[in-house]
JSON list of C-alpha atoms in Angstrom, two decimals:
[
{"chain": "A", "resi": 39, "resn": "MET", "atom": "CA", "xyz": [-127.45, -131.95, 15.81]},
{"chain": "A", "resi": 40, "resn": "LYS", "atom": "CA", "xyz": [-123.88, -133.40, 16.12]},
{"chain": "A", "resi": 41, "resn": "ILE", "atom": "CA", "xyz": [-122.67, -131.03, 13.39]},
{"chain": "A", "resi": 42, "resn": "ILE", "atom": "CA", "xyz": [-123.99, -128.14, 15.45]},
{"chain": "A", "resi": 43, "resn": "GLN", "atom": "CA", "xyz": [-122.43, -129.13, 18.56]},
{"chain": "A", "resi": 44, "resn": "THR", "atom": "CA", "xyz": [-119.04, -129.64, 16.80]},
{"chain": "A", "resi": 45, "resn": "LEU", "atom": "CA", "xyz": [-119.28, -126.17, 15.21]},
{"chain": "A", "resi": 46, "resn": "ILE", "atom": "CA", "xyz": [-119.93, -124.74, 18.62]},
{"chain": "A", "resi": 47, "resn": "CYS", "atom": "CA", "xyz": [-116.94, -126.45, 20.19]},
{"chain": "A", "resi": 48, "resn": "ILE", "atom": "CA", "xyz": [-114.75, -125.15, 17.46]},
{"chain": "A", "resi": 49, "resn": "LEU", "atom": "CA", "xyz": [-116.20, -121.69, 17.72]},
{"chain": "A", "resi": 50, "resn": "LEU", "atom": "CA", "xyz": [-115.58, -121.59, 21.43]},
{"chain": "A", "resi": 51, "resn": "ALA", "atom": "CA", "xyz": [-111.93, -123.09, 21.24]},
{"chain": "A", "resi": 52, "resn": "GLY", "atom": "CA", "xyz": [-111.14, -120.38, 18.82]},
{"chain": "A", "resi": 53, "resn": "LEU", "atom": "CA", "xyz": [-112.46, -117.54, 20.99]},
{"chain": "A", "resi": 54, "resn": "CYS", "atom": "CA", "xyz": [-110.38, -119.29, 24.03]},
{"chain": "A", "resi": 55, "resn": "LEU", "atom": "CA", "xyz": [-107.21, -119.14, 21.68]},
{"chain": "A", "resi": 56, "resn": "LYS", "atom": "CA", "xyz": [-107.91, -115.67, 20.48]},
{"chain": "A", "resi": 57, "resn": "THR", "atom": "CA", "xyz": [-108.37, -114.33, 24.05]},
{"chain": "A", "resi": 58, "resn": "THR", "atom": "CA", "xyz": [-105.18, -115.91, 25.24]},
{"chain": "A", "resi": 59, "resn": "ALA", "atom": "CA", "xyz": [-103.26, -114.52, 22.18]},
{"chain": "A", "resi": 60, "resn": "TYR", "atom": "CA", "xyz": [-104.06, -111.09, 23.35]},
{"chain": "A", "resi": 61, "resn": "ILE", "atom": "CA", "xyz": [-102.66, -111.28, 26.80]},
{"chain": "A", "resi": 62, "resn": "PRO", "atom": "CA", "xyz": [-99.68, -108.74, 26.73]},
{"chain": "A", "resi": 63, "resn": "THR", "atom": "CA", "xyz": [-96.44, -109.07, 28.31]},
{"chain": "A", "resi": 64, "resn": "THR", "atom": "CA", "xyz": [-95.85, -108.63, 32.12]},
{"chain": "A", "resi": 65, "resn": "GLU", "atom": "CA", "xyz": [-93.63, -105.66, 31.22]},
{"chain": "A", "resi": 66, "resn": "MET", "atom": "CA", "xyz": [-96.36, -103.97, 29.38]},
{"chain": "A", "resi": 67, "resn": "ILE", "atom": "CA", "xyz": [-99.00, -104.62, 32.07]},
{"chain": "A", "resi": 68, "resn": "LEU", "atom": "CA", "xyz": [-96.73, -103.33, 34.74]},
{"chain": "A", "resi": 69, "resn": "SER", "atom": "CA", "xyz": [-95.63, -100.17, 32.88]},
{"chain": "A", "resi": 70, "resn": "ARG", "atom": "CA", "xyz": [-99.50, -99.47, 32.15]},
{"chain": "A", "resi": 71, "resn": "LEU", "atom": "CA", "xyz": [-99.91, -99.91, 36.13]},
{"chain": "A", "resi": 72, "resn": "ASP", "atom": "CA", "xyz": [-96.86, -97.22, 36.65]},
{"chain": "A", "resi": 73, "resn": "ARG", "atom": "CA", "xyz": [-98.72, -94.76, 34.26]},
{"chain": "A", "resi": 74, "resn": "ASN", "atom": "CA", "xyz": [-101.68, -94.67, 36.60]},
{"chain": "A", "resi": 75, "resn": "GLN", "atom": "CA", "xyz": [-99.56, -93.93, 39.73]},
{"chain": "A", "resi": 76, "resn": "GLY", "atom": "CA", "xyz": [-99.81, -90.03, 38.84]},
{"chain": "A", "resi": 77, "resn": "THR", "atom": "CA", "xyz": [-97.15, -87.33, 38.08]},
{"chain": "A", "resi": 78, "resn": "LYS", "atom": "CA", "xyz": [-97.40, -85.17, 41.25]},
{"chain": "A", "resi": 79, "resn": "ASN", "atom": "CA", "xyz": [-96.86, -85.39, 44.84]},
{"chain": "A", "resi": 80, "resn": "TYR", "atom": "CA", "xyz": [-100.10, -86.33, 46.74]},
{"chain": "A", "resi": 81, "resn": "LYS", "atom": "CA", "xyz": [-101.67, -85.85, 50.15]},
{"chain": "A", "resi": 82, "resn": "ILE", "atom": "CA", "xyz": [-104.25, -88.63, 50.94]},
{"chain": "A", "resi": 83, "resn": "SER", "atom": "CA", "xyz": [-106.60, -88.64, 54.06]},
{"chain": "A", "resi": 84, "resn": "GLN", "atom": "CA", "xyz": [-108.25, -91.93, 54.85]},
{"chain": "A", "resi": 85, "resn": "ASN", "atom": "CA", "xyz": [-110.76, -93.30, 57.53]},
{"chain": "A", "resi": 86, "resn": "ILE", "atom": "CA", "xyz": [-109.79, -96.69, 58.87]},
{"chain": "A", "resi": 87, "resn": "LEU", "atom": "CA", "xyz": [-112.26, -99.05, 60.58]},
{"chain": "A", "resi": 88, "resn": "PHE", "atom": "CA", "xyz": [-111.00, -102.26, 62.33]},
{"chain": "A", "resi": 89, "resn": "LEU", "atom": "CA", "xyz": [-113.68, -104.98, 63.19]},
{"chain": "A", "resi": 90, "resn": "ASP", "atom": "CA", "xyz": [-112.46, -107.86, 65.13]},
{"chain": "A", "resi": 91, "resn": "ARG", "atom": "CA", "xyz": [-114.22, -110.74, 63.57]},
{"chain": "A", "resi": 92, "resn": "SER", "atom": "CA", "xyz": [-114.26, -112.80, 66.80]},
{"chain": "A", "resi": 93, "resn": "ARG", "atom": "CA", "xyz": [-116.32, -110.28, 68.43]},
{"chain": "A", "resi": 94, "resn": "LEU", "atom": "CA", "xyz": [-118.69, -108.52, 65.78]},
{"chain": "A", "resi": 95, "resn": "ASP", "atom": "CA", "xyz": [-119.61, -105.56, 67.82]},
{"chain": "A", "resi": 96, "resn": "ASP", "atom": "CA", "xyz": [-116.02, -104.50, 68.62]},
{"chain": "A", "resi": 97, "resn": "THR", "atom": "CA", "xyz": [-114.52, -101.77, 66.31]},
{"chain": "A", "resi": 98, "resn": "PHE", "atom": "CA", "xyz": [-111.82, -99.50, 66.35]},
{"chain": "A", "resi": 99, "resn": "GLN", "atom": "CA", "xyz": [-111.27, -96.17, 64.16]},
{"chain": "A", "resi": 100, "resn": "LEU", "atom": "CA", "xyz": [-108.33, -94.42, 62.99]},
{"chain": "A", "resi": 101, "resn": "LYS", "atom": "CA", "xyz": [-107.51, -91.69, 60.84]},
{"chain": "A", "resi": 102, "resn": "GLU", "atom": "CA", "xyz": [-104.64, -91.89, 58.18]},
{"chain": "A", "resi": 103, "resn": "THR", "atom": "CA", "xyz": [-102.65, -89.05, 56.41]},
{"chain": "A", "resi": 104, "resn": "TRP", "atom": "CA", "xyz": [-100.39, -90.07, 53.43]},
{"chain": "A", "resi": 105, "resn": "TRP", "atom": "CA", "xyz": [-97.79, -88.07, 51.71]},
{"chain": "A", "resi": 106, "resn": "LYS", "atom": "CA", "xyz": [-96.92, -89.78, 48.47]},
{"chain": "A", "resi": 107, "resn": "TYR", "atom": "CA", "xyz": [-93.93, -88.69, 46.70]},
{"chain": "A", "resi": 108, "resn": "ALA", "atom": "CA", "xyz": [-91.89, -90.22, 43.80]},
{"chain": "A", "resi": 109, "resn": "ASN", "atom": "CA", "xyz": [-89.32, -91.71, 45.71]},
{"chain": "A", "resi": 110, "resn": "ARG", "atom": "CA", "xyz": [-90.74, -92.44, 49.12]},
{"chain": "A", "resi": 111, "resn": "VAL", "atom": "CA", "xyz": [-93.94, -92.36, 51.20]},
{"chain": "A", "resi": 112, "resn": "TYR", "atom": "CA", "xyz": [-94.74, -91.08, 54.51]},
{"chain": "A", "resi": 113, "resn": "LEU", "atom": "CA", "xyz": [-97.81, -92.28, 56.87]},
{"chain": "A", "resi": 114, "resn": "GLN", "atom": "CA", "xyz": [-99.20, -90.61, 59.70]},
{"chain": "A", "resi": 115, "resn": "VAL", "atom": "CA", "xyz": [-101.78, -92.43, 62.05]},
{"chain": "A", "resi": 116, "resn": "ARG", "atom": "CA", "xyz": [-104.02, -90.82, 64.63]},
{"chain": "A", "resi": 117, "resn": "SER", "atom": "CA", "xyz": [-107.02, -91.60, 66.70]},
{"chain": "A", "resi": 118, "resn": "THR", "atom": "CA", "xyz": [-109.78, -89.10, 67.77]},
{"chain": "A", "resi": 119, "resn": "GLU", "atom": "CA", "xyz": [-110.91, -91.27, 70.58]},
{"chain": "A", "resi": 120, "resn": "HIS", "atom": "CA", "xyz": [-107.48, -92.09, 71.63]},
{"chain": "A", "resi": 121, "resn": "PRO", "atom": "CA", "xyz": [-105.19, -89.00, 71.06]},
{"chain": "A", "resi": 122, "resn": "GLN", "atom": "CA", "xyz": [-102.23, -90.68, 72.83]},
{"chain": "A", "resi": 123, "resn": "LEU", "atom": "CA", "xyz": [-101.91, -93.19, 70.00]},
{"chain": "A", "resi": 124, "resn": "LYS", "atom": "CA", "xyz": [-99.39, -91.68, 67.30]},
{"chain": "A", "resi": 125, "resn": "LEU", "atom": "CA", "xyz": [-97.85, -93.78, 64.60]},
{"chain": "A", "resi": 126, "resn": "ASN", "atom": "CA", "xyz": [-95.34, -92.77, 61.89]},
{"chain": "A", "resi": 127, "resn": "PHE", "atom": "CA", "xyz": [-93.94, -94.62, 59.12]},
{"chain": "A", "resi": 128, "resn": "ILE", "atom": "CA", "xyz": [-91.80, -94.09, 56.19]},
{"chain": "A", "resi": 129, "resn": "TYR", "atom": "CA", "xyz": [-91.81, -96.34, 52.99]},
{"chain": "A", "resi": 130, "resn": "LYS", "atom": "CA", "xyz": [-88.71, -95.95, 50.71]},
{"chain": "A", "resi": 131, "resn": "LYS", "atom": "CA", "xyz": [-87.86, -98.40, 47.81]},
{"chain": "A", "resi": 132, "resn": "PHE", "atom": "CA", "xyz": [-88.87, -101.90, 49.44]},
{"chain": "A", "resi": 133, "resn": "TYR", "atom": "CA", "xyz": [-88.45, -100.98, 53.10]},
{"chain": "A", "resi": 134, "resn": "LYS", "atom": "CA", "xyz": [-90.86, -99.70, 55.59]},
{"chain": "A", "resi": 135, "resn": "THR", "atom": "CA", "xyz": [-89.12, -97.87, 58.55]},
{"chain": "A", "resi": 136, "resn": "TRP", "atom": "CA", "xyz": [-90.46, -96.56, 62.10]},
{"chain": "A", "resi": 137, "resn": "MET", "atom": "CA", "xyz": [-88.98, -95.64, 65.32]},
{"chain": "A", "resi": 138, "resn": "SER", "atom": "CA", "xyz": [-89.35, -97.89, 68.44]},
{"chain": "A", "resi": 139, "resn": "GLY", "atom": "CA", "xyz": [-88.29, -95.99, 71.42]},
{"chain": "A", "resi": 140, "resn": "LYS", "atom": "CA", "xyz": [-85.04, -94.48, 70.34]},
{"chain": "A", "resi": 141, "resn": "ALA", "atom": "CA", "xyz": [-84.34, -97.36, 68.06]},
{"chain": "A", "resi": 142, "resn": "LYS", "atom": "CA", "xyz": [-84.90, -97.24, 64.25]},
{"chain": "A", "resi": 143, "resn": "LYS", "atom": "CA", "xyz": [-86.51, -100.32, 62.78]},
{"chain": "A", "resi": 144, "resn": "SER", "atom": "CA", "xyz": [-86.99, -101.24, 59.05]},
{"chain": "A", "resi": 145, "resn": "LYS", "atom": "CA", "xyz": [-88.57, -104.22, 57.36]},
{"chain": "A", "resi": 146, "resn": "LYS", "atom": "CA", "xyz": [-88.21, -105.46, 53.89]},
{"chain": "A", "resi": 147, "resn": "GLN", "atom": "CA", "xyz": [-91.86, -106.93, 53.20]},
{"chain": "A", "resi": 148, "resn": "ASN", "atom": "CA", "xyz": [-94.76, -107.07, 50.76]},
{"chain": "A", "resi": 149, "resn": "TYR", "atom": "CA", "xyz": [-96.98, -104.58, 52.44]},
{"chain": "A", "resi": 150, "resn": "ILE", "atom": "CA", "xyz": [-100.46, -103.80, 51.33]},
{"chain": "A", "resi": 151, "resn": "GLU", "atom": "CA", "xyz": [-99.51, -100.26, 50.00]},
{"chain": "A", "resi": 152, "resn": "SER", "atom": "CA", "xyz": [-96.49, -101.15, 48.22]},
{"chain": "A", "resi": 153, "resn": "TYR", "atom": "CA", "xyz": [-98.88, -102.53, 45.57]},
{"chain": "A", "resi": 154, "resn": "PHE", "atom": "CA", "xyz": [-100.16, -99.05, 44.83]},
{"chain": "A", "resi": 155, "resn": "PHE", "atom": "CA", "xyz": [-96.94, -97.34, 44.88]},
{"chain": "A", "resi": 156, "resn": "ARG", "atom": "CA", "xyz": [-94.54, -96.63, 41.83]},
{"chain": "A", "resi": 157, "resn": "LYS", "atom": "CA", "xyz": [-92.27, -99.07, 40.27]},
{"chain": "A", "resi": 158, "resn": "ASN", "atom": "CA", "xyz": [-89.32, -98.32, 42.68]},
{"chain": "A", "resi": 159, "resn": "MET", "atom": "CA", "xyz": [-91.57, -99.45, 45.73]},
{"chain": "A", "resi": 160, "resn": "ARG", "atom": "CA", "xyz": [-93.43, -102.04, 44.15]},
{"chain": "A", "resi": 161, "resn": "PRO", "atom": "CA", "xyz": [-92.89, -105.80, 45.31]},
{"chain": "A", "resi": 162, "resn": "ALA", "atom": "CA", "xyz": [-90.05, -107.36, 43.46]},
{"chain": "A", "resi": 163, "resn": "TRP", "atom": "CA", "xyz": [-91.87, -110.80, 42.93]},
{"chain": "A", "resi": 164, "resn": "LEU", "atom": "CA", "xyz": [-94.25, -109.20, 40.43]},
{"chain": "A", "resi": 165, "resn": "ASN", "atom": "CA", "xyz": [-91.32, -108.36, 38.00]},
{"chain": "A", "resi": 166, "resn": "SER", "atom": "CA", "xyz": [-90.18, -112.10, 38.19]},
{"chain": "A", "resi": 167, "resn": "ILE", "atom": "CA", "xyz": [-93.49, -113.22, 36.66]},
{"chain": "A", "resi": 168, "resn": "GLU", "atom": "CA", "xyz": [-92.92, -114.47, 33.10]},
{"chain": "A", "resi": 169, "resn": "LYS", "atom": "CA", "xyz": [-96.66, -115.38, 32.17]},
{"chain": "A", "resi": 170, "resn": "VAL", "atom": "CA", "xyz": [-99.96, -114.09, 33.59]},
{"chain": "A", "resi": 171, "resn": "LYS", "atom": "CA", "xyz": [-103.43, -115.55, 33.09]},
{"chain": "A", "resi": 172, "resn": "LEU", "atom": "CA", "xyz": [-106.88, -114.10, 32.79]},
{"chain": "A", "resi": 173, "resn": "GLY", "atom": "CA", "xyz": [-109.33, -114.10, 35.84]},
{"chain": "A", "resi": 174, "resn": "ARG", "atom": "CA", "xyz": [-112.20, -112.42, 37.29]},
{"chain": "A", "resi": 175, "resn": "ALA", "atom": "CA", "xyz": [-112.40, -110.15, 40.19]},
{"chain": "A", "resi": 176, "resn": "LEU", "atom": "CA", "xyz": [-115.02, -107.73, 41.47]},
{"chain": "A", "resi": 177, "resn": "GLY", "atom": "CA", "xyz": [-116.94, -108.73, 38.28]},
{"chain": "A", "resi": 178, "resn": "MET", "atom": "CA", "xyz": [-114.29, -107.49, 35.80]},
{"chain": "A", "resi": 179, "resn": "VAL", "atom": "CA", "xyz": [-111.88, -109.49, 33.60]},
{"chain": "A", "resi": 180, "resn": "ASN", "atom": "CA", "xyz": [-108.21, -109.08, 35.23]},
{"chain": "A", "resi": 181, "resn": "TYR", "atom": "CA", "xyz": [-104.70, -110.09, 34.48]},
{"chain": "A", "resi": 182, "resn": "VAL", "atom": "CA", "xyz": [-103.64, -112.25, 37.00]},
{"chain": "A", "resi": 183, "resn": "PHE", "atom": "CA", "xyz": [-100.09, -112.39, 38.43]},
{"chain": "A", "resi": 184, "resn": "ARG", "atom": "CA", "xyz": [-99.48, -115.36, 40.91]},
{"chain": "A", "resi": 185, "resn": "LYS", "atom": "CA", "xyz": [-96.35, -116.75, 42.73]},
{"chain": "A", "resi": 186, "resn": "LYS", "atom": "CA", "xyz": [-97.34, -119.51, 45.56]},
{"chain": "A", "resi": 187, "resn": "GLU", "atom": "CA", "xyz": [-99.65, -118.06, 47.80]},
{"chain": "A", "resi": 188, "resn": "GLN", "atom": "CA", "xyz": [-99.37, -114.42, 46.59]},
{"chain": "A", "resi": 189, "resn": "ALA", "atom": "CA", "xyz": [-101.32, -113.17, 43.69]},
{"chain": "A", "resi": 190, "resn": "VAL", "atom": "CA", "xyz": [-102.59, -109.81, 42.18]},
{"chain": "A", "resi": 191, "resn": "TRP", "atom": "CA", "xyz": [-105.36, -109.29, 40.02]},
{"chain": "A", "resi": 192, "resn": "ILE", "atom": "CA", "xyz": [-104.76, -105.99, 37.66]},
{"chain": "A", "resi": 193, "resn": "GLU", "atom": "CA", "xyz": [-108.04, -104.99, 35.79]},
{"chain": "A", "resi": 194, "resn": "GLN", "atom": "CA", "xyz": [-107.75, -105.52, 31.91]},
{"chain": "A", "resi": 195, "resn": "ASP", "atom": "CA", "xyz": [-109.28, -102.29, 30.97]},
{"chain": "A", "resi": 196, "resn": "ASN", "atom": "CA", "xyz": [-108.11, -99.61, 33.15]},
{"chain": "A", "resi": 197, "resn": "PHE", "atom": "CA", "xyz": [-104.68, -101.31, 34.35]},
{"chain": "A", "resi": 198, "resn": "VAL", "atom": "CA", "xyz": [-105.38, -100.87, 38.06]},
{"chain": "A", "resi": 199, "resn": "VAL", "atom": "CA", "xyz": [-105.04, -103.27, 41.13]},
{"chain": "A", "resi": 200, "resn": "ARG", "atom": "CA", "xyz": [-108.43, -104.86, 41.75]},
{"chain": "A", "resi": 201, "resn": "LYS", "atom": "CA", "xyz": [-107.36, -107.82, 44.22]},
{"chain": "A", "resi": 202, "resn": "ILE", "atom": "CA", "xyz": [-104.47, -109.07, 46.32]},
{"chain": "A", "resi": 203, "resn": "ALA", "atom": "CA", "xyz": [-104.09, -112.34, 48.03]},
{"chain": "A", "resi": 204, "resn": "MET", "atom": "CA", "xyz": [-101.54, -112.15, 50.73]},
{"chain": "A", "resi": 205, "resn": "GLY", "atom": "CA", "xyz": [-100.98, -115.58, 51.87]},
{"chain": "A", "resi": 206, "resn": "ASN", "atom": "CA", "xyz": [-103.69, -118.41, 51.90]},
{"chain": "A", "resi": 207, "resn": "THR", "atom": "CA", "xyz": [-106.18, -116.59, 53.88]},
{"chain": "A", "resi": 208, "resn": "ALA", "atom": "CA", "xyz": [-105.73, -112.79, 53.62]},
{"chain": "A", "resi": 209, "resn": "VAL", "atom": "CA", "xyz": [-107.44, -110.77, 50.73]},
{"chain": "A", "resi": 210, "resn": "LEU", "atom": "CA", "xyz": [-107.53, -107.17, 49.99]},
{"chain": "A", "resi": 211, "resn": "THR", "atom": "CA", "xyz": [-110.07, -105.56, 47.37]},
{"chain": "A", "resi": 212, "resn": "ALA", "atom": "CA", "xyz": [-110.02, -102.15, 45.81]},
{"chain": "A", "resi": 213, "resn": "GLU", "atom": "CA", "xyz": [-113.12, -100.52, 44.44]},
{"chain": "A", "resi": 214, "resn": "ASN", "atom": "CA", "xyz": [-114.52, -97.10, 43.17]},
{"chain": "A", "resi": 215, "resn": "TYR", "atom": "CA", "xyz": [-111.39, -95.71, 41.46]},
{"chain": "A", "resi": 216, "resn": "GLN", "atom": "CA", "xyz": [-111.21, -92.11, 40.75]},
{"chain": "A", "resi": 217, "resn": "ILE", "atom": "CA", "xyz": [-108.91, -90.14, 38.57]},
{"chain": "A", "resi": 218, "resn": "TYR", "atom": "CA", "xyz": [-107.17, -87.21, 40.07]},
{"chain": "A", "resi": 219, "resn": "THR", "atom": "CA", "xyz": [-104.62, -84.40, 39.16]},
{"chain": "A", "resi": 220, "resn": "GLY", "atom": "CA", "xyz": [-101.53, -85.76, 37.19]},
{"chain": "A", "resi": 221, "resn": "GLY", "atom": "CA", "xyz": [-103.36, -88.88, 35.91]},
{"chain": "A", "resi": 222, "resn": "LEU", "atom": "CA", "xyz": [-103.34, -90.55, 39.49]},
{"chain": "A", "resi": 223, "resn": "LEU", "atom": "CA", "xyz": [-105.92, -93.40, 39.59]},
{"chain": "A", "resi": 224, "resn": "PHE", "atom": "CA", "xyz": [-106.71, -94.41, 43.29]},
{"chain": "A", "resi": 225, "resn": "PRO", "atom": "CA", "xyz": [-109.48, -96.56, 44.96]},
{"chain": "A", "resi": 226, "resn": "LYS", "atom": "CA", "xyz": [-111.97, -94.59, 47.11]},
{"chain": "A", "resi": 227, "resn": "LYS", "atom": "CA", "xyz": [-112.33, -97.82, 49.10]},
{"chain": "A", "resi": 228, "resn": "ARG", "atom": "CA", "xyz": [-110.32, -100.84, 50.02]},
{"chain": "A", "resi": 229, "resn": "THR", "atom": "CA", "xyz": [-111.24, -103.82, 52.17]},
{"chain": "A", "resi": 230, "resn": "TYR", "atom": "CA", "xyz": [-108.59, -106.04, 53.85]},
{"chain": "A", "resi": 231, "resn": "LYS", "atom": "CA", "xyz": [-110.09, -109.53, 55.43]},
{"chain": "A", "resi": 232, "resn": "SER", "atom": "CA", "xyz": [-108.50, -112.27, 57.16]},
{"chain": "A", "resi": 233, "resn": "PRO", "atom": "CA", "xyz": [-109.52, -114.84, 59.62]},
{"chain": "A", "resi": 234, "resn": "GLU", "atom": "CA", "xyz": [-109.03, -112.45, 62.61]},
{"chain": "A", "resi": 235, "resn": "ILE", "atom": "CA", "xyz": [-109.96, -108.94, 61.45]},
{"chain": "A", "resi": 236, "resn": "GLU", "atom": "CA", "xyz": [-111.68, -107.01, 58.68]},
{"chain": "A", "resi": 237, "resn": "VAL", "atom": "CA", "xyz": [-110.29, -103.48, 58.04]},
{"chain": "A", "resi": 238, "resn": "THR", "atom": "CA", "xyz": [-111.82, -100.86, 55.75]},
{"chain": "A", "resi": 239, "resn": "MET", "atom": "CA", "xyz": [-110.01, -97.95, 54.21]},
{"chain": "A", "resi": 240, "resn": "GLU", "atom": "CA", "xyz": [-111.93, -95.16, 52.72]},
{"chain": "A", "resi": 241, "resn": "VAL", "atom": "CA", "xyz": [-110.44, -91.97, 51.24]},
{"chain": "A", "resi": 242, "resn": "THR", "atom": "CA", "xyz": [-112.00, -88.75, 52.56]},
{"chain": "A", "resi": 243, "resn": "HIS", "atom": "CA", "xyz": [-109.66, -86.31, 50.63]},
{"chain": "A", "resi": 244, "resn": "LEU", "atom": "CA", "xyz": [-107.02, -86.58, 48.19]},
{"chain": "A", "resi": 245, "resn": "GLU", "atom": "CA", "xyz": [-105.17, -83.68, 46.57]},
{"chain": "A", "resi": 246, "resn": "ALA", "atom": "CA", "xyz": [-102.03, -82.82, 44.78]},
{"chain": "A", "resi": 247, "resn": "ILE", "atom": "CA", "xyz": [-99.41, -80.76, 46.46]},
{"chain": "A", "resi": 248, "resn": "LYS", "atom": "CA", "xyz": [-96.55, -78.92, 45.27]},
{"chain": "A", "resi": 249, "resn": "LYS", "atom": "CA", "xyz": [-93.95, -79.25, 47.88]},
{"chain": "A", "resi": 250, "resn": "GLN", "atom": "CA", "xyz": [-92.07, -82.39, 49.15]},
{"chain": "A", "resi": 251, "resn": "TRP", "atom": "CA", "xyz": [-91.75, -82.04, 52.72]},
{"chain": "A", "resi": 252, "resn": "ASN", "atom": "CA", "xyz": [-88.96, -83.57, 55.07]},
{"chain": "A", "resi": 253, "resn": "HIS", "atom": "CA", "xyz": [-90.85, -85.67, 57.59]},
{"chain": "A", "resi": 254, "resn": "SER", "atom": "CA", "xyz": [-88.74, -86.78, 60.51]},
{"chain": "A", "resi": 255, "resn": "LEU", "atom": "CA", "xyz": [-89.53, -90.12, 62.22]},
{"chain": "A", "resi": 256, "resn": "LYS", "atom": "CA", "xyz": [-90.78, -89.89, 65.96]},
{"chain": "A", "resi": 257, "resn": "SER", "atom": "CA", "xyz": [-91.05, -92.67, 68.26]},
{"chain": "A", "resi": 258, "resn": "ASN", "atom": "CA", "xyz": [-94.47, -94.73, 67.80]},
{"chain": "A", "resi": 259, "resn": "LYS", "atom": "CA", "xyz": [-96.77, -94.63, 70.71]},
{"chain": "A", "resi": 260, "resn": "TRP", "atom": "CA", "xyz": [-99.15, -97.45, 71.41]},
{"chain": "A", "resi": 261, "resn": "GLU", "atom": "CA", "xyz": [-100.63, -96.75, 74.76]},
{"chain": "A", "resi": 262, "resn": "VAL", "atom": "CA", "xyz": [-104.25, -97.40, 74.22]},
{"chain": "A", "resi": 263, "resn": "SER", "atom": "CA", "xyz": [-106.54, -99.30, 76.60]},
{"chain": "A", "resi": 264, "resn": "HIS", "atom": "CA", "xyz": [-108.17, -101.46, 74.11]},
{"chain": "A", "resi": 265, "resn": "GLY", "atom": "CA", "xyz": [-108.49, -105.12, 73.76]},
{"chain": "A", "resi": 266, "resn": "ASP", "atom": "CA", "xyz": [-107.25, -105.32, 70.18]},
{"chain": "A", "resi": 267, "resn": "ILE", "atom": "CA", "xyz": [-104.30, -102.82, 70.16]},
{"chain": "A", "resi": 268, "resn": "GLU", "atom": "CA", "xyz": [-101.78, -106.00, 69.50]},
{"chain": "A", "resi": 269, "resn": "MET", "atom": "CA", "xyz": [-103.75, -106.79, 66.52]},
{"chain": "A", "resi": 270, "resn": "ILE", "atom": "CA", "xyz": [-103.69, -103.24, 65.28]},
{"chain": "A", "resi": 271, "resn": "LYS", "atom": "CA", "xyz": [-100.16, -103.15, 66.11]},
{"chain": "A", "resi": 272, "resn": "HIS", "atom": "CA", "xyz": [-99.49, -106.35, 63.99]},
{"chain": "A", "resi": 273, "resn": "PHE", "atom": "CA", "xyz": [-101.41, -104.86, 61.15]},
{"chain": "A", "resi": 274, "resn": "TYR", "atom": "CA", "xyz": [-99.38, -101.47, 61.00]},
{"chain": "A", "resi": 275, "resn": "GLN", "atom": "CA", "xyz": [-96.09, -103.24, 61.43]},
{"chain": "A", "resi": 276, "resn": "ASN", "atom": "CA", "xyz": [-96.56, -106.30, 59.16]},
{"chain": "A", "resi": 277, "resn": "ILE", "atom": "CA", "xyz": [-99.34, -105.74, 56.86]},
{"chain": "A", "resi": 278, "resn": "ARG", "atom": "CA", "xyz": [-100.19, -102.18, 56.18]}
]
C-alpha cells in the first residue's frame, strides 16, 4: 500500500513539474494576445446595464458605440431614456481624454478597455511581469499575470482575457468569445462587479469598417435626474 502511495505521489509531482515547464514566456503570451486583436478597424455596439447593489431594483441602461482603430479608440455613450446624457471619450496610447466644459482632461490609468486593446494601449505593468503562474477562471486554465492588487487571467488555449482584478474588490469577467473579420476575438458579454455596483456589457453588433473617421471631442453632458449619476460618472471617468 505504501509503495502504491509513493508511486502516486511521484507521478503527481512529475505531472506538476511537466505542467510548470510548459508555461511560455510573458512575451510569447502577450504576443499571442495581440494577434487576437484583429487586423481591421472595427465598430462595436453594446448595451450597458448598471445595477446599484445597495438597491437591487435600481437599474440604469446605456448604449455604447466604439470605433476601434489601430492607434486609438473612440467611445460614444448615449441613453434612450435620458437623451440629454452625451458622453465622448478618446483612448490613445495609455491615456483617456474627454471634454469637461471647454477644458480637455486626460488620465493615464489601467481602464477596463485597455486590457482588450492592442499592444500600444495595453497597461504597461503587464510587460513588467517576468513570470506567470497557472490558475483557473470561468472553469478554464489561464496564465495569471499578477502585480500587487492587480491581476489578469489569459486563457491558456485561446489567449484571450478571461478575468481582471482591479484592486482588492473589483473584478471583471469576459465570456462567450466570438471570432470576427480580420481575426478579432472579442467577448459577447463582460461583467464588472464591485461592492457598490454591477455592470453588464453585452455586444449587440460588431463589424469591420474600411475607413478611419476623425472623431472630434465634444463636452460631456451629465444632466440626468437619477440618483446614481455620480456613480455612473465615476465608472466612465475612472474605470471604463
